Amino acid sequence: MIKIKDLYKKFGKNEVLSGLNLEIGEGGIFAVLGPNGSGKTTLIKCLLGMVIPNKGEITVLGENIKSGSNYRHKIDYLPQIANFPNNLKVKELITMIKDLRGKTSLDQDLISLFKLEPFLDKKLGNLSGGTKQKVNLVLTFMFDSPLVILDEPTSGLDPISLLRLKKLIQAEKAKGKTILITSHIMSFVEEISDEIVFLLEGKIYFKGTITELRNKTNQPDFEHAIASILTDNHV
Amino acid sequence: MFKILKYSFYDLMRSRWSYVYFAFYLLLGVVLLFLNNDLSKAVITLMNVIIVLVPLIGTIFGVMYYYNSKEFTELLLAQPLKRSSIFLGQYLGVAISLSMSLILGLGIPFVFYGLFMSNAIWDFSLLLITGTFLTLIFTALAFNIALSNENRIKGFGYAILLWLFLAIIYDGIFLMSLIIFEDYPLDKLSLIGTMLNPIDLSRTLILLKLDISALLGYTGAVFKQFFGTNFGLIVSFSALTLWVLLPVLRITMKAKKKDF
């Protein structure tokens, strides 16, 4: 699904990704973890072509991302902070994205799933953080793409919406999609993900299942396993 | 690109500032015609306002729009769209809506005053054409500045400095150099100097079209010889077009390499 070879990215003097290699197969939920500033968001933005790497090669579904923007038709992306043009209405934003990306009929189901009907005619600038995040989720999931990238999907969501989101992610996985998630909420990651990709100092420190991680670090639970990696590496 | 252009355009058409800008020109046109009672004279006064104001508004609006729509741009970047079409679409959206405010705001009062029946129509069209060129040029320059500066305050600062330089300081330096080197033949130099600054070029074009070049003395005669001919007109418009194309080219180049 995704192949990353020897990826380097520097911002000024700060080297964020230093020779990252990663291969992600088809189907399943992959959690990208790592301490603050380890390059999670940069990695995701490289995948989307928003950040241009200094060196390295990225292929998504067999297509080199340098060869054009069409590969993004196969990616649904949920950005970390839901910032939308403030003077657009929710309905207009959804129609606009549909106009830009192509037809879909999934938006209605998603709007009712997250109970967004009362907000459709409101302007995005007047919505609360959590509601914006729900709009963000609708925009992401309304296109049935084989690769879904979620950057901090849980931020601002209330417990009931979080439950719905988890169900939605599981349903998407059942369709055979590959889902990439970053999150700082370990219980969420533990519950939902099949495999962990742990980033440290711009490289992949660990890739495997949660059980493998526990065995490797000799820790009883997932949270302590992550903590032990961090303390062992003086983060 | 046209979809982005459409949305940027709608977005701006909905913003209050487009109407304020439009209303300002409407008012300016009406007041000038009312006070002057003469189309040609109104055109001259208008020229003085347009030559300074259009670049200023173009720069400020361009920088402001870029920074304000940053989030929207990031949303678009994750979609299957080409970078160049995102930025060119936004640029054209701003430039076209500003030009529309200018053309409609000034056009409506002049048309009602009887523009089509007077012989000032060509002068007036030239005024609007150069105004549109200036909008295109300065919005493109503003986008360049905004693309190169992450910091908004810096971006605004540079944009204002650019306007100040081209609208005022350039003329000062130009005049100073003419005084210092007055012992030498300066016709060619002053011609080239005029061509290099879009604001000066527009001003000269309009002044000569208005046939008040006699006021300019000997230099005026030289200028008239050059700009008054078809050749001069073609060269001037090519210079203006180049002033649009080069910054636009840099927008696409810069956008391709930028990280978001």
Short mmCIF file of C-alpha atoms in Angstrom, two decimals:
data_model
loop_
_atom_site.label_atom_id
_atom_site.label_comp_id
_atom_site.label_asym_id
_atom_site.label_seq_id
_atom_site.Cartn_x
_atom_site.Cartn_y
_atom_site.Cartn_z
CA MET A 1 0.00 0.00 0.00
CA ILE A 2 2.63 2.50 1.11
CA LYS A 3 6.35 2.20 0.53
CA ILE A 4 8.75 4.77 1.93
CA LYS A 5 12.43 4.53 1.14
CA ASP A 6 15.21 6.53 2.76
CA LEU A 7 13.19 9.61 3.56
CA TYR A 8 14.98 12.75 4.74
CA LYS A 9 13.44 16.08 5.68
CA LYS A 10 15.05 19.10 7.26
CA PHE A 11 13.35 22.29 8.39
CA GLY A 12 16.18 24.77 8.51
CA LYS A 13 18.79 23.11 10.71
CA ASN A 14 16.28 20.85 12.39
CA GLU A 15 16.38 17.37 10.86
CA VAL A 16 12.94 15.88 11.40
CA LEU A 17 13.10 12.73 9.29
CA SER A 18 16.49 11.07 8.92
CA GLY A 19 16.49 8.09 6.62
CA LEU A 20 13.07 6.69 7.38
CA ASN A 21 12.10 3.38 5.78
CA LEU A 22 8.58 2.06 6.09
CA GLU A 23 6.36 -0.42 4.35
CA ILE A 24 2.68 -0.68 5.10
CA GLY A 25 0.67 -3.55 3.69
CA GLU A 26 -2.91 -3.65 2.54
CA GLY A 27 -5.74 -3.59 5.06
CA GLY A 28 -5.67 -2.97 8.78
CA ILE A 29 -5.29 -0.14 11.22
CA PHE A 30 -1.81 1.22 11.79
CA ALA A 31 -1.03 3.62 14.61
CA VAL A 32 1.87 6.01 14.11
CA LEU A 33 3.21 6.89 17.55
CA GLY A 34 6.11 8.83 18.92
CA PRO A 35 7.00 11.67 21.27
CA ASN A 36 6.32 15.29 20.37
CA GLY A 37 8.47 16.41 17.49
CA SER A 38 9.36 12.90 16.38
CA GLY A 39 8.10 13.58 12.87
CA LYS A 40 4.64 11.98 12.82
CA THR A 41 2.87 14.88 11.20
CA THR A 42 5.79 15.55 8.87
CA LEU A 43 5.69 11.92 7.74
CA ILE A 44 1.97 12.15 7.03
CA LYS A 45 2.36 15.46 5.23
CA CYS A 46 5.11 13.93 3.11
CA LEU A 47 2.72 11.15 2.14
CA LEU A 48 0.17 13.74 1.08
CA GLY A 49 2.70 15.82 -0.80
CA MET A 50 2.16 18.84 1.44
CA VAL A 51 5.73 18.70 2.67
CA ILE A 52 8.38 18.07 0.04
CA PRO A 53 11.12 15.72 1.29
CA ASN A 54 14.79 16.55 0.76
CA LYS A 55 15.58 12.99 -0.22
CA GLY A 56 13.81 9.66 -0.56
CA GLU A 57 11.06 7.98 -2.42
CA ILE A 58 7.42 7.46 -1.53
CA THR A 59 5.03 5.22 -3.41
CA VAL A 60 1.34 5.03 -2.60
CA LEU A 61 -0.57 2.18 -4.22
CA GLY A 62 2.28 1.64 -6.62
CA GLU A 63 2.36 5.25 -7.75
CA ASN A 64 5.32 7.50 -7.06
CA ILE A 65 3.91 10.60 -5.42
CA LYS A 66 6.19 12.87 -7.38
CA SER A 67 4.48 11.93 -10.62
CA GLY A 68 1.39 14.04 -10.01
CA SER A 69 -1.53 14.80 -7.73
CA ASN A 70 -3.89 12.09 -8.94
CA TYR A 71 -2.80 9.56 -6.34
CA ARG A 72 -4.54 11.73 -3.75
CA HIS A 73 -7.87 10.51 -5.14
CA LYS A 74 -7.09 7.32 -3.26
CA ILE A 75 -6.40 9.03 0.07
CA ASP A 76 -8.80 10.45 2.63
CA TYR A 77 -7.04 12.77 5.02
CA LEU A 78 -8.17 14.19 8.34
CA PRO A 79 -5.99 17.17 9.27
CA GLN A 80 -4.95 17.70 12.85
CA ILE A 81 -6.57 21.04 13.48
CA ALA A 82 -9.91 21.60 11.85
CA ASN A 83 -9.51 25.08 10.43
CA PHE A 84 -11.96 25.95 7.73
CA PRO A 85 -12.82 29.16 5.92
CA ASN A 86 -14.93 30.93 8.52
CA ASN A 87 -17.56 32.53 6.34
CA LEU A 88 -18.63 29.31 4.63
CA LYS A 89 -21.63 27.32 5.78
CA VAL A 90 -21.18 23.64 6.64
CA LYS A 91 -23.41 22.62 3.75
CA GLU A 92 -21.48 24.78 1.30
CA LEU A 93 -18.15 23.38 2.42
CA ILE A 94 -19.39 19.82 1.89
CA THR A 95 -20.74 20.66 -1.56
CA MET A 96 -17.53 22.40 -2.45
CA ILE A 97 -15.31 19.47 -1.50
CA LYS A 98 -17.65 17.16 -3.40
CA ASP A 99 -17.36 19.44 -6.40
CA LEU A 100 -13.57 19.33 -6.19
CA ARG A 101 -13.17 15.61 -5.63
CA GLY A 102 -16.11 13.99 -7.32
CA LYS A 103 -19.56 12.68 -6.57
CA THR A 104 -20.39 10.75 -3.43
CA SER A 105 -23.55 9.75 -1.66
CA LEU A 106 -21.98 8.85 1.66
CA ASP A 107 -22.17 12.35 3.11
CA GLN A 108 -25.83 12.05 4.17
CA ASP A 109 -25.18 8.90 6.22
CA LEU A 110 -22.18 10.49 7.89
CA ILE A 111 -24.06 13.69 8.68
CA SER A 112 -26.79 11.71 10.40
CA LEU A 113 -24.23 9.48 12.11
CA PHE A 114 -22.60 12.47 13.79
CA LYS A 115 -25.95 14.27 14.22
CA LEU A 116 -24.82 17.29 12.27
CA GLU A 117 -28.19 18.17 10.69
CA PRO A 118 -28.86 21.19 12.96
CA PHE A 119 -25.50 22.70 12.01
CA LEU A 120 -25.72 22.44 8.23
CA ASP A 121 -26.84 26.04 7.77
CA LYS A 122 -24.45 27.52 10.31
CA LYS A 123 -21.21 29.19 9.43
CA LEU A 124 -18.04 27.27 10.22
CA GLY A 125 -16.64 30.18 12.21
CA ASN A 126 -19.48 29.86 14.73
CA LEU A 127 -19.04 26.15 15.45
CA SER A 128 -17.43 24.70 18.55
CA GLY A 129 -14.16 22.78 18.30
CA GLY A 130 -15.84 19.40 18.65
CA THR A 131 -18.47 20.16 16.01
CA LYS A 132 -15.77 21.34 13.63
CA GLN A 133 -13.99 18.06 14.20
CA LYS A 134 -17.19 16.20 13.30
CA VAL A 135 -17.48 18.19 10.07
CA ASN A 136 -13.85 17.34 9.48
CA LEU A 137 -14.66 13.65 9.94
CA VAL A 138 -17.58 13.83 7.50
CA LEU A 139 -15.35 15.46 4.89
CA THR A 140 -12.73 12.76 5.39
CA PHE A 141 -14.93 9.70 5.31
CA MET A 142 -17.35 10.71 2.59
CA PHE A 143 -15.06 9.50 -0.16
CA ASP A 144 -14.60 5.77 -0.19
CA SER A 145 -10.83 5.76 -0.67
CA PRO A 146 -8.64 2.72 0.01
CA LEU A 147 -6.23 4.67 2.21
CA VAL A 148 -7.43 6.74 5.18
CA ILE A 149 -5.06 8.95 7.15
CA LEU A 150 -6.30 10.34 10.47
CA ASP A 151 -4.19 12.88 12.35
CA GLU A 152 -5.43 13.05 15.95
CA PRO A 153 -9.02 12.04 15.11
CA THR A 154 -10.24 12.09 18.71
CA SER A 155 -9.43 15.70 19.55
CA GLY A 156 -12.42 17.58 20.92
CA LEU A 157 -14.92 14.76 20.53
CA ASP A 158 -17.44 13.95 23.26
CA PRO A 159 -17.69 10.32 24.52
CA ILE A 160 -20.67 9.40 22.35
CA SER A 161 -19.07 10.75 19.18
CA LEU A 162 -15.86 8.97 20.10
CA LEU A 163 -17.80 5.71 20.27
CA ARG A 164 -19.34 6.39 16.89
CA LEU A 165 -15.95 7.19 15.45
CA LYS A 166 -14.50 3.93 16.73
CA LYS A 167 -17.37 2.00 15.17
CA LEU A 168 -16.91 3.89 11.93
CA ILE A 169 -13.19 3.13 11.84
CA GLN A 170 -13.86 -0.57 12.46
CA ALA A 171 -16.46 -0.60 9.70
CA GLU A 172 -13.99 0.99 7.29
CA LYS A 173 -11.40 -1.59 8.24
CA ALA A 174 -13.91 -4.36 7.54
CA LYS A 175 -14.16 -3.01 3.99
CA GLY A 176 -10.48 -3.83 3.60
CA LYS A 177 -9.13 -0.31 3.86
CA THR A 178 -5.77 0.70 5.21
CA ILE A 179 -6.10 3.22 8.01
CA LEU A 180 -3.22 5.26 9.38
CA ILE A 181 -3.82 6.95 12.74
CA THR A 182 -1.75 9.22 14.93
CA SER A 183 -2.91 9.82 18.48
CA HIS A 184 -1.59 10.63 21.91
CA ILE A 185 -4.41 8.80 23.65
CA MET A 186 -2.91 5.40 24.36
CA SER A 187 -6.13 3.67 25.38
CA PHE A 188 -7.66 4.63 22.03
CA VAL A 189 -4.63 3.34 20.14
CA GLU A 190 -4.54 0.11 22.13
CA GLU A 191 -8.21 -0.54 21.53
CA ILE A 192 -8.30 0.16 17.85
CA SER A 193 -4.99 -0.53 16.18
CA ASP A 194 -3.65 -3.75 14.69
CA GLU A 195 -0.07 -2.61 14.42
CA ILE A 196 2.12 0.07 15.92
CA VAL A 197 4.71 2.14 14.08
CA PHE A 198 6.87 3.90 16.63
CA LEU A 199 8.87 6.90 15.46
CA LEU A 200 11.89 8.15 17.33
CA GLU A 201 14.26 10.87 16.17
CA GLY A 202 13.13 10.67 12.59
CA LYS A 203 13.44 6.92 12.22
CA ILE A 204 11.24 3.89 12.76
CA TYR A 205 12.12 2.56 16.20
CA PHE A 206 9.60 -0.25 16.28
CA LYS A 207 7.00 -1.77 13.97
CA GLY A 208 4.77 -4.64 15.02
CA THR A 209 1.76 -5.62 17.10
CA ILE A 210 1.10 -4.46 20.63
CA THR A 211 1.88 -7.93 22.03
CA GLU A 212 5.26 -7.89 20.33
CA LEU A 213 5.93 -4.49 21.83
CA ARG A 214 5.04 -5.71 25.32
CA ASN A 215 7.33 -8.71 24.94
CA LYS A 216 10.16 -6.62 23.63
CA THR A 217 10.05 -4.18 26.50
CA ASN A 218 9.05 -6.71 29.21
CA GLN A 219 6.23 -4.50 30.40
CA PRO A 220 2.80 -5.67 31.58
CA ASP A 221 0.73 -3.22 29.55
CA PHE A 222 0.88 -1.04 26.48
CA GLU A 223 1.13 2.28 28.24
CA HIS A 224 4.14 1.20 30.27
CA ALA A 225 5.76 -0.32 27.22
CA ILE A 226 5.61 3.05 25.44
CA ALA A 227 6.85 4.82 28.57
CA SER A 228 9.78 2.43 28.87
CA ILE A 229 10.85 3.09 25.28
CA LEU A 230 10.78 6.79 25.99
CA THR A 231 12.75 6.59 29.25
CA ASP A 232 15.29 4.17 27.78
CA ASN A 233 15.94 6.65 25.01
CA HIS A 234 16.03 9.68 27.29
CA VAL A 235 13.15 11.48 25.71
CA MET B 1 -7.99 25.82 -11.54
CA PHE B 2 -11.32 27.25 -12.59
CA LYS B 3 -13.10 25.59 -9.69
CA ILE B 4 -10.69 27.19 -7.23
CA LEU B 5 -11.05 30.47 -9.07
CA LYS B 6 -14.83 30.18 -8.79
CA TYR B 7 -14.76 29.55 -5.04
CA SER B 8 -12.21 32.26 -4.31
CA PHE B 9 -14.24 34.66 -6.38
CA TYR B 10 -17.50 33.80 -4.61
CA ASP B 11 -15.76 34.00 -1.28
CA LEU B 12 -14.54 37.51 -2.06
CA MET B 13 -17.82 38.61 -3.60
CA ARG B 14 -19.37 37.77 -0.28
CA SER B 15 -16.86 39.71 1.76
CA ARG B 16 -17.66 43.21 2.90
CA TRP B 17 -14.43 44.67 1.58
CA SER B 18 -15.22 44.07 -2.07
CA TYR B 19 -18.36 46.15 -1.62
CA VAL B 20 -16.55 48.87 0.24
CA TYR B 21 -14.01 49.05 -2.59
CA PHE B 22 -16.76 49.04 -5.20
CA ALA B 23 -18.75 51.70 -3.33
CA PHE B 24 -15.66 53.86 -2.99
CA TYR B 25 -15.10 53.95 -6.75
CA LEU B 26 -18.79 54.51 -7.38
CA LEU B 27 -18.74 57.48 -5.04
CA LEU B 28 -15.47 58.78 -6.47
CA GLY B 29 -16.82 58.59 -10.02
CA VAL B 30 -20.08 60.35 -9.14
CA VAL B 31 -18.40 63.09 -7.11
CA LEU B 32 -15.76 63.79 -9.75
CA LEU B 33 -18.30 64.04 -12.52
CA PHE B 34 -20.50 66.24 -10.39
CA LEU B 35 -17.64 68.59 -9.49
CA ASN B 36 -15.89 68.70 -12.87
CA ASN B 37 -18.90 68.55 -15.09
CA ASP B 38 -16.55 67.40 -17.78
CA LEU B 39 -15.58 63.87 -18.73
CA SER B 40 -11.98 64.53 -19.81
CA LYS B 41 -11.12 66.48 -16.68
CA ALA B 42 -12.68 63.80 -14.51
CA VAL B 43 -10.51 61.23 -16.26
CA ILE B 44 -7.34 63.18 -15.41
CA THR B 45 -8.26 63.49 -11.74
CA LEU B 46 -9.23 59.84 -11.66
CA MET B 47 -5.88 58.88 -13.11
CA ASN B 48 -4.07 60.49 -10.22
CA VAL B 49 -6.17 58.56 -7.75
CA ILE B 50 -6.07 55.24 -9.57
CA ILE B 51 -2.34 55.22 -10.21
CA VAL B 52 -1.61 55.34 -6.49
CA LEU B 53 -4.64 53.65 -4.97
CA VAL B 54 -5.03 50.59 -7.21
CA PRO B 55 -1.52 49.28 -6.47
CA LEU B 56 -2.01 49.88 -2.75
CA ILE B 57 -5.34 48.05 -2.60
CA GLY B 58 -3.99 45.25 -4.80
CA THR B 59 -1.00 44.67 -2.52
CA ILE B 60 -2.93 44.84 0.74
CA PHE B 61 -5.79 42.69 -0.50
CA GLY B 62 -3.45 40.12 -2.02
CA VAL B 63 -1.40 39.70 1.14
CA MET B 64 -4.49 39.72 3.35
CA TYR B 65 -6.33 37.15 1.27
CA TYR B 66 -3.36 34.81 1.17
CA TYR B 67 -2.86 34.84 4.93
CA ASN B 68 -6.55 34.63 5.72
CA SER B 69 -7.17 31.68 3.45
CA LYS B 70 -4.19 29.71 4.70
CA GLU B 71 -6.33 27.05 6.35
CA PHE B 72 -8.47 26.73 3.27
CA THR B 73 -5.33 26.34 1.19
CA GLU B 74 -4.13 23.53 3.44
CA LEU B 75 -7.47 21.82 3.07
CA LEU B 76 -7.14 22.07 -0.70
CA LEU B 77 -3.56 20.81 -0.73
CA ALA B 78 -4.68 17.45 0.63
CA GLN B 79 -7.15 17.09 -2.24
CA PRO B 80 -6.20 15.72 -5.64
CA LEU B 81 -5.40 19.14 -7.08
CA LYS B 82 -2.27 20.55 -8.61
CA ARG B 83 -0.46 23.09 -6.49
CA SER B 84 -0.12 25.55 -9.31
CA SER B 85 -3.85 25.46 -10.00
CA ILE B 86 -4.67 26.10 -6.33
CA PHE B 87 -2.50 29.20 -6.13
CA LEU B 88 -3.22 30.54 -9.60
CA GLY B 89 -6.93 30.03 -8.96
CA GLN B 90 -6.74 32.02 -5.74
CA TYR B 91 -4.64 34.72 -7.35
CA LEU B 92 -7.01 35.15 -10.26
CA GLY B 93 -9.98 35.10 -7.87
CA VAL B 94 -8.56 38.09 -5.97
CA ALA B 95 -7.33 39.96 -9.04
CA ILE B 96 -10.53 39.52 -11.01
CA SER B 97 -12.82 40.54 -8.17
CA LEU B 98 -10.72 43.65 -7.51
CA SER B 99 -10.72 44.54 -11.21
CA MET B 100 -14.47 44.07 -11.33
CA SER B 101 -14.95 46.45 -8.42
CA LEU B 102 -12.81 48.99 -10.26
CA ILE B 103 -14.43 48.61 -13.67
CA LEU B 104 -18.00 48.53 -12.43
CA GLY B 105 -17.50 51.15 -9.74
CA LEU B 106 -16.09 53.68 -12.18
CA GLY B 107 -17.90 52.46 -15.27
CA ILE B 108 -21.44 52.86 -13.98
CA PRO B 109 -21.33 56.60 -13.20
CA PHE B 110 -19.43 57.37 -16.40
CA VAL B 111 -21.83 55.40 -18.55
CA PHE B 112 -24.78 57.21 -17.00
CA TYR B 113 -23.07 60.52 -17.60
CA GLY B 114 -22.96 59.77 -21.29
CA LEU B 115 -19.58 58.21 -21.84
CA PHE B 116 -20.56 56.43 -25.03
CA MET B 117 -21.52 59.68 -26.69
CA SER B 118 -18.35 61.54 -25.79
CA ASN B 119 -14.89 61.27 -27.30
CA ALA B 120 -13.36 60.60 -23.89
CA ILE B 121 -14.31 56.96 -24.23
CA TRP B 122 -10.86 55.87 -25.41
CA ASP B 123 -9.11 57.76 -22.63
CA PHE B 124 -11.46 56.24 -20.14
CA SER B 125 -10.96 52.71 -21.52
CA LEU B 126 -7.21 53.17 -21.34
CA LEU B 127 -7.61 54.23 -17.74
CA LEU B 128 -9.55 51.10 -16.91
CA ILE B 129 -7.16 48.86 -18.84
CA THR B 130 -4.11 50.21 -17.04
CA GLY B 131 -6.04 50.01 -13.75
CA THR B 132 -6.72 46.34 -14.42
CA PHE B 133 -3.09 45.74 -15.34
CA LEU B 134 -1.96 47.41 -12.13
CA THR B 135 -4.35 45.23 -10.12
CA LEU B 136 -3.01 42.08 -11.79
CA ILE B 137 0.59 43.16 -11.27
CA PHE B 138 0.35 44.19 -7.64
CA THR B 139 -1.81 41.28 -6.55
CA ALA B 140 0.75 38.93 -8.09
CA LEU B 141 3.59 40.74 -6.32
CA ALA B 142 1.64 40.54 -3.06
CA PHE B 143 1.14 36.78 -3.48
CA ASN B 144 4.88 36.43 -4.06
CA ILE B 145 5.66 38.27 -0.86
CA ALA B 146 3.11 36.29 1.14
CA LEU B 147 4.37 32.97 -0.23
CA SER B 148 7.92 33.81 0.77
CA ASN B 149 7.08 35.01 4.28
CA GLU B 150 5.47 32.78 6.89
CA ASN B 151 5.29 35.70 9.29
CA ARG B 152 2.23 37.84 8.58
CA ILE B 153 3.60 41.03 10.05
CA LYS B 154 6.76 40.74 7.96
CA GLY B 155 4.69 39.97 4.89
CA PHE B 156 2.53 43.04 5.38
CA GLY B 157 5.60 45.15 6.04
CA TYR B 158 7.33 44.08 2.85
CA ALA B 159 4.15 44.56 0.84
CA ILE B 160 3.73 48.13 2.06
CA LEU B 161 7.42 48.83 1.44
CA LEU B 162 7.11 47.53 -2.10
CA TRP B 163 4.18 49.80 -2.77
CA LEU B 164 5.93 52.76 -1.18
CA PHE B 165 9.02 52.11 -3.26
CA LEU B 166 7.29 51.79 -6.61
CA ALA B 167 4.75 54.53 -6.02
CA ILE B 168 6.90 57.18 -4.38
CA ILE B 169 10.56 56.40 -3.68
CA TYR B 170 11.30 55.22 -7.23
CA ASP B 171 10.13 58.54 -8.63
CA GLY B 172 12.30 60.37 -6.13
CA ILE B 173 15.42 58.44 -7.08
CA PHE B 174 14.53 58.82 -10.75
CA LEU B 175 14.22 62.60 -10.48
CA MET B 176 17.38 62.87 -8.42
CA SER B 177 19.35 60.95 -11.00
CA LEU B 178 17.96 63.19 -13.74
CA ILE B 179 19.13 66.27 -11.84
CA ILE B 180 22.55 64.86 -11.04
CA PHE B 181 23.24 63.76 -14.61
CA GLU B 182 21.53 66.67 -16.30
CA ASP B 183 24.64 67.44 -18.38
CA TYR B 184 24.26 64.18 -20.25
CA PRO B 185 21.61 63.19 -22.76
CA LEU B 186 18.98 61.43 -20.71
CA ASP B 187 16.12 60.67 -23.14
CA LYS B 188 16.94 56.99 -23.42
CA LEU B 189 17.60 56.59 -19.71
CA SER B 190 14.37 58.25 -18.69
CA LEU B 191 12.44 56.17 -21.21
CA ILE B 192 13.93 52.98 -19.82
CA GLY B 193 13.44 54.18 -16.24
CA THR B 194 9.78 54.75 -16.98
CA MET B 195 9.37 51.34 -18.55
CA LEU B 196 10.81 49.57 -15.52
CA ASN B 197 8.20 50.81 -13.08
CA PRO B 198 4.62 49.75 -13.84
CA ILE B 199 3.16 52.73 -12.01
CA ASP B 200 5.24 55.27 -13.95
CA LEU B 201 4.55 53.44 -17.16
CA SER B 202 0.79 53.56 -16.63
CA ARG B 203 0.90 57.21 -15.69
CA THR B 204 2.92 58.16 -18.77
CA LEU B 205 0.67 56.12 -21.03
CA ILE B 206 -2.45 57.88 -19.82
CA LEU B 207 -0.92 61.36 -19.74
CA LEU B 208 0.24 61.08 -23.33
CA LYS B 209 -3.07 59.70 -24.47
CA LEU B 210 -4.78 62.66 -22.85
CA ASP B 211 -2.70 64.96 -25.05
CA ILE B 212 -1.37 67.07 -22.25
CA SER B 213 2.21 66.11 -23.03
CA ALA B 214 2.90 69.69 -24.03
CA LEU B 215 2.98 70.41 -20.32
CA LEU B 216 5.98 68.14 -20.01
CA GLY B 217 8.26 70.31 -22.13
CA TYR B 218 11.14 68.80 -24.09
CA THR B 219 10.99 65.43 -22.31
CA GLY B 220 7.34 65.36 -23.17
CA ALA B 221 8.20 65.66 -26.83
CA VAL B 222 10.63 62.76 -26.61
CA PHE B 223 8.11 60.71 -24.71
CA LYS B 224 5.39 61.60 -27.14
CA GLN B 225 7.61 60.48 -29.98
CA PHE B 226 8.01 57.13 -28.33
CA PHE B 227 4.80 56.36 -26.45
CA GLY B 228 2.56 58.19 -28.89
CA THR B 229 3.40 55.83 -31.72
CA ASN B 230 1.94 52.41 -32.19
CA PHE B 231 5.37 50.93 -31.58
CA GLY B 232 5.62 52.67 -28.23
CA LEU B 233 2.13 51.54 -27.27
CA ILE B 234 2.95 47.94 -28.11
CA VAL B 235 6.23 48.07 -26.20
CA SER B 236 4.52 49.59 -23.16
CA PHE B 237 1.78 47.00 -23.11
CA SER B 238 4.36 44.24 -23.52
CA ALA B 239 6.22 45.69 -20.55
CA LEU B 240 3.01 45.65 -18.49
CA THR B 241 2.25 42.09 -19.59
CA LEU B 242 5.76 41.07 -18.61
CA TRP B 243 5.17 42.67 -15.22
CA VAL B 244 2.17 40.38 -14.81
CA LEU B 245 3.75 37.21 -16.21
CA LEU B 246 7.02 37.23 -14.28
CA PRO B 247 5.48 37.40 -10.79
CA VAL B 248 2.83 34.85 -11.77
CA LEU B 249 5.57 32.52 -12.97
CA ARG B 250 7.34 32.93 -9.67
CA ILE B 251 4.11 32.10 -7.81
CA THR B 252 3.94 28.72 -9.54
CA MET B 253 7.64 28.03 -9.01
CA LYS B 254 7.55 29.01 -5.35
CA ALA B 255 4.33 27.09 -4.69
CA LYS B 256 5.85 23.89 -6.07
CA LYS B 257 8.70 23.90 -3.57
CA LYS B 258 6.95 25.14 -0.45
CA ASP B 259 6.19 23.02 2.63
CA PHE B 260 2.85 23.40 4.36
#
